[in-house]
mmCIF file of N, CA and C in Angstrom:
data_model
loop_
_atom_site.group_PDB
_atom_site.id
_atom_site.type_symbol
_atom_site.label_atom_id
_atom_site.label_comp_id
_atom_site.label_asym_id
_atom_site.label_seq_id
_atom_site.Cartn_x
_atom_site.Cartn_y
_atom_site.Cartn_z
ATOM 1 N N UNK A 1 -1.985 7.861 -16.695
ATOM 2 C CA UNK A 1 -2.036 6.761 -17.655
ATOM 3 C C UNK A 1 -2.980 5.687 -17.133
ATOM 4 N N UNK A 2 -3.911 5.369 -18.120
ATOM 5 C CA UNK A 2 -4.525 4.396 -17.633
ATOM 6 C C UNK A 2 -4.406 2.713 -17.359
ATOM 7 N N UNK A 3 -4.632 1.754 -16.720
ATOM 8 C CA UNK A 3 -4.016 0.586 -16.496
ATOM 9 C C UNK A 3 -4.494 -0.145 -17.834
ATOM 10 N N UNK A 4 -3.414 -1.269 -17.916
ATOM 11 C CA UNK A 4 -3.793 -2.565 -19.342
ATOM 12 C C UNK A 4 -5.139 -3.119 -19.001
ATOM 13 N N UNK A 5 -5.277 -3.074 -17.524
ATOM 14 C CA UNK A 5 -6.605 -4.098 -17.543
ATOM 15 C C UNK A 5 -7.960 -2.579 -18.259
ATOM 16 N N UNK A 6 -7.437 -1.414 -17.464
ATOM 17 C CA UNK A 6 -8.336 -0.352 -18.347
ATOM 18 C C UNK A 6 -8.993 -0.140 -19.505
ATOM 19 N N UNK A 7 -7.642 -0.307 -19.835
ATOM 20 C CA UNK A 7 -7.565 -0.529 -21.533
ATOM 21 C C UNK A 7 -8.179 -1.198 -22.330
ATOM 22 N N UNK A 8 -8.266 -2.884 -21.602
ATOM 23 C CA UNK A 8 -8.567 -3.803 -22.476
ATOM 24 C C UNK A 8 -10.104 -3.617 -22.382
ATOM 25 N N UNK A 9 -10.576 -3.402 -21.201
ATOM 26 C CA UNK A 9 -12.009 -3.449 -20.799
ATOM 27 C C UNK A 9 -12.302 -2.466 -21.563
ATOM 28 N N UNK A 10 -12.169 -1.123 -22.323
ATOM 29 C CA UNK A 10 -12.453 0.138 -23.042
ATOM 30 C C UNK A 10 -12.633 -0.835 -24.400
ATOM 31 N N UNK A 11 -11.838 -1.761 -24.311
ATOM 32 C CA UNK A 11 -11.829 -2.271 -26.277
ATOM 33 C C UNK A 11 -13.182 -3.806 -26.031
ATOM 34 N N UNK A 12 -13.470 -3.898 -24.714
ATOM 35 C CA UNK A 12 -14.856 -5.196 -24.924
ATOM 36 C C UNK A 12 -13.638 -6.672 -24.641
ATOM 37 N N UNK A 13 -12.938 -6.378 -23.163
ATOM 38 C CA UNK A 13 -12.351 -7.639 -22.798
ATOM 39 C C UNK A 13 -12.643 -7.696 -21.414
ATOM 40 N N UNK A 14 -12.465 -8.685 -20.780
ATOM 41 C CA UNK A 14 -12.450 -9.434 -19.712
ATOM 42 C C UNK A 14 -11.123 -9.977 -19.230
ATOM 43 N N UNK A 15 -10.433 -9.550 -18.091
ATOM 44 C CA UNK A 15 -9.518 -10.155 -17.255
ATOM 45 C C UNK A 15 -9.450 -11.420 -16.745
ATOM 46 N N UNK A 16 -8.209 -12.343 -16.757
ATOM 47 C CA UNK A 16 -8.411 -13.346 -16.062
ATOM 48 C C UNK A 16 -7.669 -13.749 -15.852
ATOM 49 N N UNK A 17 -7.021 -13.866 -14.343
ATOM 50 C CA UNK A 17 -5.576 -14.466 -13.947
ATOM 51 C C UNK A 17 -5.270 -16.052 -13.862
ATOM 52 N N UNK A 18 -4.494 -16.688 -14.566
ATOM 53 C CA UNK A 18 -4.798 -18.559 -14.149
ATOM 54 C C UNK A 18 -3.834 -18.661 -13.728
ATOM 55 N N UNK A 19 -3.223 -19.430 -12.776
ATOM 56 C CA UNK A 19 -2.388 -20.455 -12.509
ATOM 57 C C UNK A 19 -2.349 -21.722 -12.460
ATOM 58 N N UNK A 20 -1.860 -22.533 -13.244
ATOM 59 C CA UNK A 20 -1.835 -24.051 -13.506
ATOM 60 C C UNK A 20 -0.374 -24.727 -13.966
ATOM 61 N N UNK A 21 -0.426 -25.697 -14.717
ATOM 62 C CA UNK A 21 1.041 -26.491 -15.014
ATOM 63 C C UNK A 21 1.723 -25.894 -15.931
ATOM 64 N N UNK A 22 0.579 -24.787 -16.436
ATOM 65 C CA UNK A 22 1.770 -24.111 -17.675
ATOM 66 C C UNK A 22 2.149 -23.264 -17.040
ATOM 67 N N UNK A 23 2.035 -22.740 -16.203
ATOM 68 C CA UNK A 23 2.796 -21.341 -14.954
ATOM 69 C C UNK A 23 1.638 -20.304 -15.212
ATOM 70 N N UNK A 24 2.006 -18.996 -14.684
ATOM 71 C CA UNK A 24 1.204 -18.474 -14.403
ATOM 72 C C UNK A 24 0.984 -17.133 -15.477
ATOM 73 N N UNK A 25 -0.499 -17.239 -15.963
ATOM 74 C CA UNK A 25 -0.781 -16.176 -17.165
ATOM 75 C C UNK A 25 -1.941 -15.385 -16.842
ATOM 76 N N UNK A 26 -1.806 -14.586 -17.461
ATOM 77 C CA UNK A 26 -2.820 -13.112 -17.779
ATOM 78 C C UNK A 26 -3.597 -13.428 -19.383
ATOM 79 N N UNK A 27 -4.812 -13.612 -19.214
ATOM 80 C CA UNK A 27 -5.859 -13.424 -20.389
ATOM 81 C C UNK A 27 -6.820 -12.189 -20.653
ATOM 82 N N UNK A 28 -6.993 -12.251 -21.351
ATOM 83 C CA UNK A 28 -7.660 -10.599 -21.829
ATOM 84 C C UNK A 28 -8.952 -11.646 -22.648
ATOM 85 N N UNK A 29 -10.298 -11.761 -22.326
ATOM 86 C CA UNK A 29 -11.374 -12.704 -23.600
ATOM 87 C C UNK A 29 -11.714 -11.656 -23.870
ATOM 88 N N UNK A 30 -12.199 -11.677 -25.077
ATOM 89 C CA UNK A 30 -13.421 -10.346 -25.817
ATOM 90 C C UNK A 30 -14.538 -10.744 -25.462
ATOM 91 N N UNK A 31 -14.940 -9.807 -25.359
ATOM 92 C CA UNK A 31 -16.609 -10.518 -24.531
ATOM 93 C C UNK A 31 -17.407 -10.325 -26.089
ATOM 94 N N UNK A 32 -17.125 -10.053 -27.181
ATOM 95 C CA UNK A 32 -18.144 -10.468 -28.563
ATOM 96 C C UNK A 32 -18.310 -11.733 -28.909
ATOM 97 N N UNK A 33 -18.720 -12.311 -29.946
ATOM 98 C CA UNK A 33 -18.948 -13.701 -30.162
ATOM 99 C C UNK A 33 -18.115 -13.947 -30.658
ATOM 100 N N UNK A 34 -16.911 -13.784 -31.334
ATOM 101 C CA UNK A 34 -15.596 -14.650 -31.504
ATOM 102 C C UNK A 34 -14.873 -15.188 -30.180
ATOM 103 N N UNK A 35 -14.701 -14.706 -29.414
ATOM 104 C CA UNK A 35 -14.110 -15.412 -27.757
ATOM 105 C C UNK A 35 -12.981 -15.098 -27.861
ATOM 106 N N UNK A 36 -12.322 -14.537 -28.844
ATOM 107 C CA UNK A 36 -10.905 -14.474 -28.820
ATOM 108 C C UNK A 36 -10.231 -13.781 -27.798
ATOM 109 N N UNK A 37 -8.855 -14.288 -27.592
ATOM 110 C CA UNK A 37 -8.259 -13.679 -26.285
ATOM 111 C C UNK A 37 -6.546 -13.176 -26.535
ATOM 112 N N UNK A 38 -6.531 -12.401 -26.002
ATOM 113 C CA UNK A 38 -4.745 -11.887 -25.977
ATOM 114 C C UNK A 38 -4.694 -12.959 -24.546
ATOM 115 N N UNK A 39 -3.644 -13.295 -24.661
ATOM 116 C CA UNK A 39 -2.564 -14.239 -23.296
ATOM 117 C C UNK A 39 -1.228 -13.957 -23.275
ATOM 118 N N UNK A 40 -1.140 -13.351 -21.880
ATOM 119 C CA UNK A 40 0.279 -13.132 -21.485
ATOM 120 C C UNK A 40 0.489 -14.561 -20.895
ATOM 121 N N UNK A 41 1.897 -14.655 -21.048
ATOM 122 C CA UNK A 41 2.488 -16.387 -20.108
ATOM 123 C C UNK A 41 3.738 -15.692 -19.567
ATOM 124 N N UNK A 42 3.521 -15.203 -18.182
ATOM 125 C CA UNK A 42 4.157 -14.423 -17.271
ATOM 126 C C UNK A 42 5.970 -15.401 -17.159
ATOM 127 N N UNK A 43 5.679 -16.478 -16.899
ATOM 128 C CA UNK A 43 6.694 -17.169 -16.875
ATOM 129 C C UNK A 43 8.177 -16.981 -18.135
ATOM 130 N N UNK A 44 7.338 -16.717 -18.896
ATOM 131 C CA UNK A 44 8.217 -16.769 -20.579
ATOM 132 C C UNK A 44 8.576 -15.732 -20.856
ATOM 133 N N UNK A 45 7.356 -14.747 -20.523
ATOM 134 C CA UNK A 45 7.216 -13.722 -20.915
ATOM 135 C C UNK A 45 7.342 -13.097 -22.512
ATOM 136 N N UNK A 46 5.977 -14.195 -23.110
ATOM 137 C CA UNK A 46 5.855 -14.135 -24.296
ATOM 138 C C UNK A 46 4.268 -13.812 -24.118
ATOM 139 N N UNK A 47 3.826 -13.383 -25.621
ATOM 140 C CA UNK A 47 2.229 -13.330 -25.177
ATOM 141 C C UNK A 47 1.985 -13.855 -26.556
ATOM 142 N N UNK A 48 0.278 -14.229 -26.572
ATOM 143 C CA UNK A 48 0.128 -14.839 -28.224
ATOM 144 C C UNK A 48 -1.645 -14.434 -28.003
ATOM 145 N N UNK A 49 -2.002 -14.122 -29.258
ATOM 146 C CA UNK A 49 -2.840 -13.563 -29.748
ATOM 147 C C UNK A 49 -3.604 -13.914 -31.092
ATOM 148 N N UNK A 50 -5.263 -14.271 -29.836
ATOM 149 C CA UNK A 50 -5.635 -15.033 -30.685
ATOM 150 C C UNK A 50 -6.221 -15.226 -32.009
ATOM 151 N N UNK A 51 -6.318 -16.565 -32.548
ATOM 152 C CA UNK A 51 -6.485 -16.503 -34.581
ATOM 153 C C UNK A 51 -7.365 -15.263 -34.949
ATOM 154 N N UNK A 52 -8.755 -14.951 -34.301
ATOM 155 C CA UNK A 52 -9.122 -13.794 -34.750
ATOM 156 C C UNK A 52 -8.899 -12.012 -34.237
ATOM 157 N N UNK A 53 -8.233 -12.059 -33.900
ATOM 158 C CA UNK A 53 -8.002 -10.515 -33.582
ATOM 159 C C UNK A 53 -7.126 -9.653 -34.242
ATOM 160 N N UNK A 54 -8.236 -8.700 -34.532
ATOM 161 C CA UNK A 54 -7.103 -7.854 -35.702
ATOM 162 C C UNK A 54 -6.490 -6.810 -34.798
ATOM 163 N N UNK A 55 -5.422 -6.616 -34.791
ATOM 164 C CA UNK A 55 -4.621 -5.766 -33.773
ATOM 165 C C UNK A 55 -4.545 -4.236 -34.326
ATOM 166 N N UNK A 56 -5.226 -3.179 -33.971
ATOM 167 C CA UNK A 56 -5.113 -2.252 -34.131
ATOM 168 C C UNK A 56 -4.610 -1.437 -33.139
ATOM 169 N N UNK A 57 -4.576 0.199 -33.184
ATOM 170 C CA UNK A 57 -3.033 1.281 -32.583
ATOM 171 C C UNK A 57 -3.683 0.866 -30.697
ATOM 172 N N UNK A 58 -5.386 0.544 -30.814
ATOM 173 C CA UNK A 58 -5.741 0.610 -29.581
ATOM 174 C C UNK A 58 -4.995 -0.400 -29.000
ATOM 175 N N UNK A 59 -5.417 -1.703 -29.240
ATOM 176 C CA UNK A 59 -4.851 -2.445 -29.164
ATOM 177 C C UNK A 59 -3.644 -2.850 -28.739
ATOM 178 N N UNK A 60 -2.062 -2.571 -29.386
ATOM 179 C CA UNK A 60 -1.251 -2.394 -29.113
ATOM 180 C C UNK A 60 -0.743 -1.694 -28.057
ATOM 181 N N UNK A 61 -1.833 -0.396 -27.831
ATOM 182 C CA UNK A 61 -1.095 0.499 -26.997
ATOM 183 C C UNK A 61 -1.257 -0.422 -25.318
ATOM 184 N N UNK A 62 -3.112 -1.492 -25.864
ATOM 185 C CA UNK A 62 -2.895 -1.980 -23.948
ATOM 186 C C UNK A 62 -2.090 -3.397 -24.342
ATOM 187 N N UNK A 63 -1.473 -3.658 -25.351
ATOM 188 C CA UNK A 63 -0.465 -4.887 -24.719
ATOM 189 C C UNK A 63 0.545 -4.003 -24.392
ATOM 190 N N UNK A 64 1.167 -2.922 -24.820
ATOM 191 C CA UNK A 64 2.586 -2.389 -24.448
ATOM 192 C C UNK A 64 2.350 -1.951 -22.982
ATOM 193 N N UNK A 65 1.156 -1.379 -22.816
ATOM 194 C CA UNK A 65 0.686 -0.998 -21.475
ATOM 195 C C UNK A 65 0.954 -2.358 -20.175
ATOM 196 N N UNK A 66 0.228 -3.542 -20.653
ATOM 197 C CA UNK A 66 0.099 -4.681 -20.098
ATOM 198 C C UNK A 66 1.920 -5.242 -19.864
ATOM 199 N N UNK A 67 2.542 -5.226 -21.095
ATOM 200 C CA UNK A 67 3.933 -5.615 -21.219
ATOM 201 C C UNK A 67 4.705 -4.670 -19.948
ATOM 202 N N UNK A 68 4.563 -3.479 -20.004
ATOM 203 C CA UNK A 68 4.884 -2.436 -19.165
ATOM 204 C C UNK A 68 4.803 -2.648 -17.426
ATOM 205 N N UNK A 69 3.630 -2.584 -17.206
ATOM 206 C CA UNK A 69 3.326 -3.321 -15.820
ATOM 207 C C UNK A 69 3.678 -4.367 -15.373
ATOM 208 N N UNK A 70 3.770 -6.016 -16.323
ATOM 209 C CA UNK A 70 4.505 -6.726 -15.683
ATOM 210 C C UNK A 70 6.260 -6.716 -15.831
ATOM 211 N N UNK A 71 6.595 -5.476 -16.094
ATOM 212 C CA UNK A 71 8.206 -5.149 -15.916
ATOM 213 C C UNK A 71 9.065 -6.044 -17.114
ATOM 214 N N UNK A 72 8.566 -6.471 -17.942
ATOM 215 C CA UNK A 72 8.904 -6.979 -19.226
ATOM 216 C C UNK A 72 10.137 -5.639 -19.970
ATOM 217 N N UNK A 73 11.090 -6.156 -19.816
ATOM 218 C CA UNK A 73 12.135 -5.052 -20.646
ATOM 219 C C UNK A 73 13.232 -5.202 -21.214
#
């Protein structure tokens, strides 16, 4: 099985780990000209997804992938 960060990079994203005052998250940017980004918020363990991205089966399969790895269950 291949990893979420795999995944996302196969669909035209970019990884990016932050830590700051909102705690600590996982971003996925699209590297096309919308910028849009999936964000995990590890702390909450909610994710939100941004205004333009249309979520298709690929898609889904690397957030469940991504959800998966950080032990979300």
């Amino acid at each position: 099985m291949k990893s979420a960060r795999e995944l996302f990079e196969e669909l035209g994203y970019t990884k990016l780990e932050k830590h700051d005052d909102v705690g600590d998250y996982i971003e996925y940017i699209s590297n096309d000209e919308d910028c849009d980004c999936i964000t995990f918020y590890c702390d909450s363990k909610t994710f939100c997804i941004g205004e333009y991205v249309l979520c298709n089966v690929k898609i889904l399969q690397a957030i469940n992938q991504q959800i998966n790895e950080l032990g979300w269950k």
